[in-house]
Coordinates of C-alpha atoms in Angstrom, one line a residue:
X1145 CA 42.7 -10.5 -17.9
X1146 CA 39.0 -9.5 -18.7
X1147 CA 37.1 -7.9 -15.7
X1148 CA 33.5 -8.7 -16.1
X1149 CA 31.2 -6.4 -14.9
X1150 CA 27.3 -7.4 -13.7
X1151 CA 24.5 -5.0 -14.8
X1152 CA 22.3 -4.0 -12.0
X1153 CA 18.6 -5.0 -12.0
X1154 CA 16.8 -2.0 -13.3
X1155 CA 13.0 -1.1 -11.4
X1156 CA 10.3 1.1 -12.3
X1157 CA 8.0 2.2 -9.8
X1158 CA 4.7 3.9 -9.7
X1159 CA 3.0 5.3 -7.1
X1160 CA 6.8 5.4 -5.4
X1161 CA 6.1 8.6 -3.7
X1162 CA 3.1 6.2 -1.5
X1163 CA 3.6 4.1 1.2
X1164 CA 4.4 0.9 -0.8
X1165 CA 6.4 2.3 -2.9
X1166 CA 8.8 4.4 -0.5
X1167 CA 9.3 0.9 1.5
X1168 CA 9.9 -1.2 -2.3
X1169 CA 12.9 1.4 -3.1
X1170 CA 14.2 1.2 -0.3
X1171 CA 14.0 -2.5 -0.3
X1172 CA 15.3 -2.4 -3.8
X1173 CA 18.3 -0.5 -3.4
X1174 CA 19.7 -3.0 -0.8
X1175 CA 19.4 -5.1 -3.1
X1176 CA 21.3 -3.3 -5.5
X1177 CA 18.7 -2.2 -8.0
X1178 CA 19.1 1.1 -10.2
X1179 CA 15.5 2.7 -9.1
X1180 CA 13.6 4.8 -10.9
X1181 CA 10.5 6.5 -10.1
X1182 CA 7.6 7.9 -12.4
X1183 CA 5.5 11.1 -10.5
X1184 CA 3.1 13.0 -12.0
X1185 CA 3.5 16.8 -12.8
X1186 CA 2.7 18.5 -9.6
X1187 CA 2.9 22.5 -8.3
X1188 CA 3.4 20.4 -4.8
X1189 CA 5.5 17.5 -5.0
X1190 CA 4.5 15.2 -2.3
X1191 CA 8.0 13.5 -1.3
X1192 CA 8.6 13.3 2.3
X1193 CA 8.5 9.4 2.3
X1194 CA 11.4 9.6 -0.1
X1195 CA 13.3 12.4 0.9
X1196 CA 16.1 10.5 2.2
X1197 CA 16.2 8.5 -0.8
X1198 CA 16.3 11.3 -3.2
X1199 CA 20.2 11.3 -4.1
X1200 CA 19.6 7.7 -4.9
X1201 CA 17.0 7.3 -7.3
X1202 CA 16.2 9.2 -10.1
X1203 CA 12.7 10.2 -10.7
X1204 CA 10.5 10.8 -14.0
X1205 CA 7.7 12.4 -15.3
X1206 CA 4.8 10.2 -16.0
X1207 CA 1.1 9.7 -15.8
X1208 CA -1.2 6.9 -15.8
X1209 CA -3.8 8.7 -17.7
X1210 CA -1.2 9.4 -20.3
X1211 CA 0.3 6.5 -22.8
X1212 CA 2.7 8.1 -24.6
X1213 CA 3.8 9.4 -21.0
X1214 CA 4.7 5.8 -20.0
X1215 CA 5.7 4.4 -23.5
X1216 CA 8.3 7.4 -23.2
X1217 CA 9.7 6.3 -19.6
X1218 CA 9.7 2.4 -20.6
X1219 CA 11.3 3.1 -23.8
X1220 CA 14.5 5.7 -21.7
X1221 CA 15.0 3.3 -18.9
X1222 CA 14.6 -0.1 -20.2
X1223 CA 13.6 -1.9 -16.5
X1224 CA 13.6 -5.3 -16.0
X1225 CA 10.8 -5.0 -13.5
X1226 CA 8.1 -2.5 -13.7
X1227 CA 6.1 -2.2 -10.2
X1228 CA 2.6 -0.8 -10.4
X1229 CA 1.6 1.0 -7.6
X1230 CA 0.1 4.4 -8.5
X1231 CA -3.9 4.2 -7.7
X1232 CA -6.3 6.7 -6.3
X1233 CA -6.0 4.4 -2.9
X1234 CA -8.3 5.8 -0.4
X1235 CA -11.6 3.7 -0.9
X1236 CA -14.4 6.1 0.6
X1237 CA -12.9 8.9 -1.5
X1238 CA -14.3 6.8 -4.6
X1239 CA -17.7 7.2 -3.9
X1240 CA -17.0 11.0 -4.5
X1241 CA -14.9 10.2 -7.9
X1242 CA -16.0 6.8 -9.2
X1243 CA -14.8 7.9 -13.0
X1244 CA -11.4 9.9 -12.0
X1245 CA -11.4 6.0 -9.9
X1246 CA -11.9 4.3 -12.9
X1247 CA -9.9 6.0 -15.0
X1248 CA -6.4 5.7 -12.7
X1249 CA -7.4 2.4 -10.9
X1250 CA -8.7 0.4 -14.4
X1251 CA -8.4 1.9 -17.6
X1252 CA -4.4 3.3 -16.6
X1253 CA -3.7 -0.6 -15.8
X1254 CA -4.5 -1.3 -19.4
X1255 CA -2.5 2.2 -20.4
X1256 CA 0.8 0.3 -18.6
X1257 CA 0.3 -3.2 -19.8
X1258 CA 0.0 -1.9 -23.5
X1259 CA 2.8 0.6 -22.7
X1260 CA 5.0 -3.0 -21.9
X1261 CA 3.9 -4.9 -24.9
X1262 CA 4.6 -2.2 -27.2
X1263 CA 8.2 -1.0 -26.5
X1264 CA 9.4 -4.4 -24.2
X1265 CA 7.1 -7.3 -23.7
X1266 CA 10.4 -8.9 -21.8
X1267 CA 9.7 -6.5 -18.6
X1268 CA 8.0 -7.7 -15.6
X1269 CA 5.7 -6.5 -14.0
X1270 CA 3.8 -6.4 -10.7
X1271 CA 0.1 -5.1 -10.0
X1272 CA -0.9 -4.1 -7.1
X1273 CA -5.0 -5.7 -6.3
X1274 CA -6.7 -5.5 -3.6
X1275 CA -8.9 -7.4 -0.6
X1276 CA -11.2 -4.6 -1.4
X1277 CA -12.2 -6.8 -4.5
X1278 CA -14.0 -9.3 -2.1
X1279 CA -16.5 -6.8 -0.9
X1280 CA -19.1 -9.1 0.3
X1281 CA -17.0 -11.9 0.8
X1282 CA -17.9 -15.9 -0.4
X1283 CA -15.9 -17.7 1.9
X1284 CA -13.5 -16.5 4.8
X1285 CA -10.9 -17.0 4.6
X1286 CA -10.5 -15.1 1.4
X1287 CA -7.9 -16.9 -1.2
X1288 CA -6.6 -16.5 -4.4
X1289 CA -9.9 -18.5 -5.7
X1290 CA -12.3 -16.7 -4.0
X1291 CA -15.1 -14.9 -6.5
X1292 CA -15.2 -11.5 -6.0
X1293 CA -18.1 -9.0 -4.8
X1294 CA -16.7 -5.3 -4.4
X1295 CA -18.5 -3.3 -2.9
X1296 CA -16.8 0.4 -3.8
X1297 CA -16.2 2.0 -6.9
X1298 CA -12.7 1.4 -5.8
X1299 CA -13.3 -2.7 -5.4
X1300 CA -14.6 -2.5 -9.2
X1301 CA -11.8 -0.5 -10.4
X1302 CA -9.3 -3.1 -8.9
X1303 CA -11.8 -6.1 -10.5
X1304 CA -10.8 -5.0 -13.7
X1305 CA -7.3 -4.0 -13.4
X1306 CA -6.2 -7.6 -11.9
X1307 CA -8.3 -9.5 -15.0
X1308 CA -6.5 -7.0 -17.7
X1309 CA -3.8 -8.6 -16.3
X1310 CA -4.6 -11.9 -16.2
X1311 CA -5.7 -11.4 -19.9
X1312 CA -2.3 -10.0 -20.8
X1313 CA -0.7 -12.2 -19.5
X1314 CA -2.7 -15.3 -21.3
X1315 CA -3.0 -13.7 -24.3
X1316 CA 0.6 -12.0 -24.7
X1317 CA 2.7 -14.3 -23.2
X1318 CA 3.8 -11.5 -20.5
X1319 CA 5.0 -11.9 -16.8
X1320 CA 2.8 -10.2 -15.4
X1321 CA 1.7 -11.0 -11.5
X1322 CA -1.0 -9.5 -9.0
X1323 CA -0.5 -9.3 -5.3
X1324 CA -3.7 -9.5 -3.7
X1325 CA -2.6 -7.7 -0.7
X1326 CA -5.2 -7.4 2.1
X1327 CA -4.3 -4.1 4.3
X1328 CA -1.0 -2.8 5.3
X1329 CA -0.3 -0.3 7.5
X1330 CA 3.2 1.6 8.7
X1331 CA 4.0 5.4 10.2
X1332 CA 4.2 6.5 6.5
X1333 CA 0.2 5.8 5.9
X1334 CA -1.7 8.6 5.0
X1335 CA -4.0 10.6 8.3
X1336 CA -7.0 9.9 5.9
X1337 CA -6.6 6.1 6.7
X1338 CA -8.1 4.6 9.9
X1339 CA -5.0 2.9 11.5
X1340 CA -2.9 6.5 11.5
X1341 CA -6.5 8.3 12.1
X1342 CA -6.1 6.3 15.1
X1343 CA -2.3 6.8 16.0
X1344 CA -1.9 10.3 15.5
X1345 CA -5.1 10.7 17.6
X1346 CA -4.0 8.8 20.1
X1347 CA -0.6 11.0 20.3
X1348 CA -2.6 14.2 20.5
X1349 CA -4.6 12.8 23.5
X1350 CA -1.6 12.0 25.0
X1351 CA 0.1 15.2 25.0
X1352 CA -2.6 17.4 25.7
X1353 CA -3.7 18.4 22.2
X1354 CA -7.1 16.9 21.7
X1355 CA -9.7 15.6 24.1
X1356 CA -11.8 13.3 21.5
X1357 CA -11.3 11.0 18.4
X1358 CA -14.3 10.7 15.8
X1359 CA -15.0 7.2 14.4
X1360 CA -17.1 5.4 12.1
X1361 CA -17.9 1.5 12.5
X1362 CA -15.5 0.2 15.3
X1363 CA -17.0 -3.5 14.6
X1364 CA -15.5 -3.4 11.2
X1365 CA -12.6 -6.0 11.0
X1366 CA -10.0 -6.2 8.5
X1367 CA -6.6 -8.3 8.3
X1368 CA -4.2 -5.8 8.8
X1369 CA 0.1 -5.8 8.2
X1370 CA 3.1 -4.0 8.1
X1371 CA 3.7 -2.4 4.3
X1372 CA 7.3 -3.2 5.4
X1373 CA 6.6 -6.7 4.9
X1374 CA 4.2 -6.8 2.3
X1375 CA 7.0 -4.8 -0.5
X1376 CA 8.8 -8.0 0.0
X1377 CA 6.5 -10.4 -1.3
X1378 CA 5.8 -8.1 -4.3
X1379 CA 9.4 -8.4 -4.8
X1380 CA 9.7 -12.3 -4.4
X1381 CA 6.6 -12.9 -7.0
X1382 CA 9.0 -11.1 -10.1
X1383 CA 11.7 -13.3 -8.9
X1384 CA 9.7 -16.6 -9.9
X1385 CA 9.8 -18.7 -12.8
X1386 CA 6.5 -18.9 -13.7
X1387 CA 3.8 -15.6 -13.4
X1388 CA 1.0 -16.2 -10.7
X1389 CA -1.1 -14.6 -8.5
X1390 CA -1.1 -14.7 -4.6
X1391 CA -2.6 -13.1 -2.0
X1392 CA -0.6 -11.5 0.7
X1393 CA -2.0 -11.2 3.9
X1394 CA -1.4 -12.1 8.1
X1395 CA -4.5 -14.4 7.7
X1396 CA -5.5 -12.8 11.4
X1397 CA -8.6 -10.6 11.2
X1398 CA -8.6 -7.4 14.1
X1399 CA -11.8 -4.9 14.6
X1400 CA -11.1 -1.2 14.4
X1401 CA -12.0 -1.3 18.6
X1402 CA -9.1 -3.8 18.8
X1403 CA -6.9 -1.0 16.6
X1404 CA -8.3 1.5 19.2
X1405 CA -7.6 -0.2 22.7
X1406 CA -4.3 -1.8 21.4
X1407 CA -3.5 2.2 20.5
X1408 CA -4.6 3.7 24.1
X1409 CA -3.3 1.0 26.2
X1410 CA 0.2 1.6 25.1
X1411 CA 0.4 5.2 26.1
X1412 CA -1.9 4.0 29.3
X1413 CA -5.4 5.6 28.7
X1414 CA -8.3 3.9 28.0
X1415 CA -9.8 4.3 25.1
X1416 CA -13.7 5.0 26.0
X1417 CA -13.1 8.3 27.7
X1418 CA -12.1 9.6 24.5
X1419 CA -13.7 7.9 21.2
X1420 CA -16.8 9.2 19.8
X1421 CA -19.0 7.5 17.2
X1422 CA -19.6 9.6 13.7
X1423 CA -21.9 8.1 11.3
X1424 CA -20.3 10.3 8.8
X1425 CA -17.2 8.3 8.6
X1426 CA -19.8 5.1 7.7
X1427 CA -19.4 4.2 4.3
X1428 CA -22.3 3.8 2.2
X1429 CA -21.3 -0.5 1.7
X1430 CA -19.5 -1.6 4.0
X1431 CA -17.3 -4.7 3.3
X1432 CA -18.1 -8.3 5.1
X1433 CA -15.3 -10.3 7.0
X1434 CA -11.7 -9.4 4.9
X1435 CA -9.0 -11.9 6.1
X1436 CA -6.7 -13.6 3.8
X1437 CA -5.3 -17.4 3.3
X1438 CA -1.8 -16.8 2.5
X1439 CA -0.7 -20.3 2.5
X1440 CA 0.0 -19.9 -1.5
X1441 CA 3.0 -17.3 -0.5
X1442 CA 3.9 -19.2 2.3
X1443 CA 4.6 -22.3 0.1
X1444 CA 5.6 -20.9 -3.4
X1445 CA 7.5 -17.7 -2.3
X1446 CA 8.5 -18.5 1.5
X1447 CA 7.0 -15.5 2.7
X1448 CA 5.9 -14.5 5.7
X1449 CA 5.2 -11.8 8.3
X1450 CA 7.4 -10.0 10.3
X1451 CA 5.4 -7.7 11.9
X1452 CA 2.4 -9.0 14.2
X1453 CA -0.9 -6.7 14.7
X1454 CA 0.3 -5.2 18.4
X1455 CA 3.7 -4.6 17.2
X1456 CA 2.3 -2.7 14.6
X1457 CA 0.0 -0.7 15.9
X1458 CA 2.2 0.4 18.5
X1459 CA 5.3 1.5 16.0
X1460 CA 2.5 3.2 14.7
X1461 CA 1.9 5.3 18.3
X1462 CA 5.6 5.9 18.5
X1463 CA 6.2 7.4 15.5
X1464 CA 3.2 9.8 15.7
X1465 CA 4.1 10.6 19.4
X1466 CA 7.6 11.6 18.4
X1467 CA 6.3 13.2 15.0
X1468 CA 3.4 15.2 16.9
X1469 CA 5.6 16.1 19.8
X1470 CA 7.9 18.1 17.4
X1471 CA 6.0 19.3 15.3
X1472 CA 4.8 21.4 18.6
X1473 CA 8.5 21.9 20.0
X1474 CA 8.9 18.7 21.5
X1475 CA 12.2 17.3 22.3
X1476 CA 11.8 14.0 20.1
X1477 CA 12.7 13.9 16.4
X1478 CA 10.6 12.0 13.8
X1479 CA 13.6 10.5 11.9
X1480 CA 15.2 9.2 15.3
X1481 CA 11.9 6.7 15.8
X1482 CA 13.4 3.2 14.9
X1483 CA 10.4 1.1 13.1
X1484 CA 10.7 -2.7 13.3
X1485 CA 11.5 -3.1 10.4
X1486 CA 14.7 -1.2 10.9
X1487 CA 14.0 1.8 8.5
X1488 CA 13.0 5.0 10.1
X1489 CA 10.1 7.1 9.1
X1490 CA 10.1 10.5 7.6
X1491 CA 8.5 13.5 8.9
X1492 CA 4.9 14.3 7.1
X1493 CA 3.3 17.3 7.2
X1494 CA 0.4 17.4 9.4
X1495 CA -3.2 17.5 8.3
X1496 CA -6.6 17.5 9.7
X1497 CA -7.9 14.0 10.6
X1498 CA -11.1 14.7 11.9
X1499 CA -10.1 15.0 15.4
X1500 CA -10.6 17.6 18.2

């Protein structure tokens, strides 16, 4: 009798050390995917998101501002699915590099897209655009037709990189897809980012570490999810038929003040004793009304939302209350924080957030 044996799916992931991309492994691994991960050269690896995933994976050298560098990995791992995830992310930071921006954001989509017609035009692959592409929004709600206005060096960047891909994809016949994905949020986000700004702050108020939190613009509303949720529909749009774009987003908009209250109320404070306006956290454009029709993924993919805003947010204070309360000998341990999602969180090391 023959035994036949099915060949896992293989992945490639950039930008897997992120956010996204810690979530998408380990999404991908209970799915049964072989995972590999490209990371650039570093003195300082930065892998606490994937720590507990390292015996896993396997991870490889690799840049975005290097093409032989990617033609090398595609060409030893042979994926079926190639997720593009690696970007200089943080949008204000652009304003302070708009070429470096450029080059990563735009110019190394093209670098992975040539990379994948050259050595396997059969891989599929997923881009990662942004809500930041609508800038001064057309229309709200924002869908998958809606021109765009950036309004960062980090909006245009992400222009370009999702109509490289279109053009790919028209003119080479590849799968190639973009998930417009509006912004998403977990305990792994970065301290430079608003929501864990908020959360960690929030924790250090709470346990007598700080007395203030500096913001920017607390009117400033964005549609905001759980990256837990949102590394699932990147996964659904390589499992279609046919390539297509879609945006992924809660289609609920929330200000930054209802980040803030939602935060303090759920360790019982109130939030005005202790938030002070900045206008050096203001950017120098500030985006219009971001909230996203995901009716497209709701139909074609079946996708939706797991996570609701409040539920967010406050996984977001629990985790950084445990993760802040050992870091200064408290009893809790980071890795013991159950998120919704059912995936614990890592423990990051800390960094300055602006707060005192």
């Amino acid at each position: 009798m023959v035994t036949f044996y099915r060949m896992a799916t293989r992945a490639l992931i950039t930008g897997i050390t992120g956010q996204d991309g810690s979530y998408l492994a380990e999404l991908l691994l209970e799915k049964g995917y072989e995972v590999t991960g490209i990371v650039r050269r570093s003195s300082a690896p930065n892998l606490w998101r994937i720590e507990h995933l390292l015996d896993r994976i396997e991870l490889r050298p690799g840049d975005l501002l290097d093409q032989l560098s990617l033609m090398k990995v595609l060409a030893e791992v042979r994926p079926h699915e190639l997720y593009n995830l690696a970007a200089m992310s943080f949008v204000p930071a652009s304003w302070d590099q708009p070429m470096l921006t450029g080059e990563f954001n735009a110019q190394g989509v093209t670098r992975v897209l040539e990379a994948i017609r050259q050595v396997d035009p059969g891989i599929r692959l997923y881009q990662a655009s942004s809500s930041e592409m609508y800038g001064k929004v057309r229309e709200v709600p924002q869908t998958e037709l809606t021109p765009f206005y950036p309004r960062s060096p980090y909006g245009v960047s992400k222009v370009f990189a999702h109509y490289i891909t279109v053009n790919y994809r028209e003119s080479y016949n590849l799968f190639a897809v973009s998930g417009i994905l509006f912004n998403h949020e977990s305990p792994r986000r970065g301290l430079e980012f608003v929501t864990r700004k908020v959360t960690d702050g929030v924790a250090r108020i709470k346990l007598g570490l700080a007395d203030s939190l500096r913001l920017g613009n607390l009117d400033a509303q964005r549609d905001w999810g759980f990256s837990g949720d949102y590394v699932r529909a990147m996964w659904l749009m390589l499992q279609q038929s046919q390539p297509d774009d879609y945006v992924i987003a809660t289609g609920e908009s929330h200000s930054v003040r209802e980040l803030v209250q939602i935060a303090f109320d759920h360790v019982n404070l109130d939030w005005q004793r202790y938030v002070r306006l900045d206008p050096k956290f203001l950017r120098p454009a500030e985006v219009d009304h971001l909230v996203g029709d995901p009716s497209k993924a709701r139909t074609a993919l079946g996708w939706r939302p797991a996570v609701d805003f409040a539920g967010l947010v406050r996984m977001m204070v629990d985790a950084d209350l445990a993760l802040v309360s050992q870091a200064h000998g408290g009893p809790e341990s980071r890795s013991a924080v159950a998120l919704d999602s059912g995936m614990t969180a890592p423990i990051q090391s800390l960094r300055s957030a602006g707060i005192e």
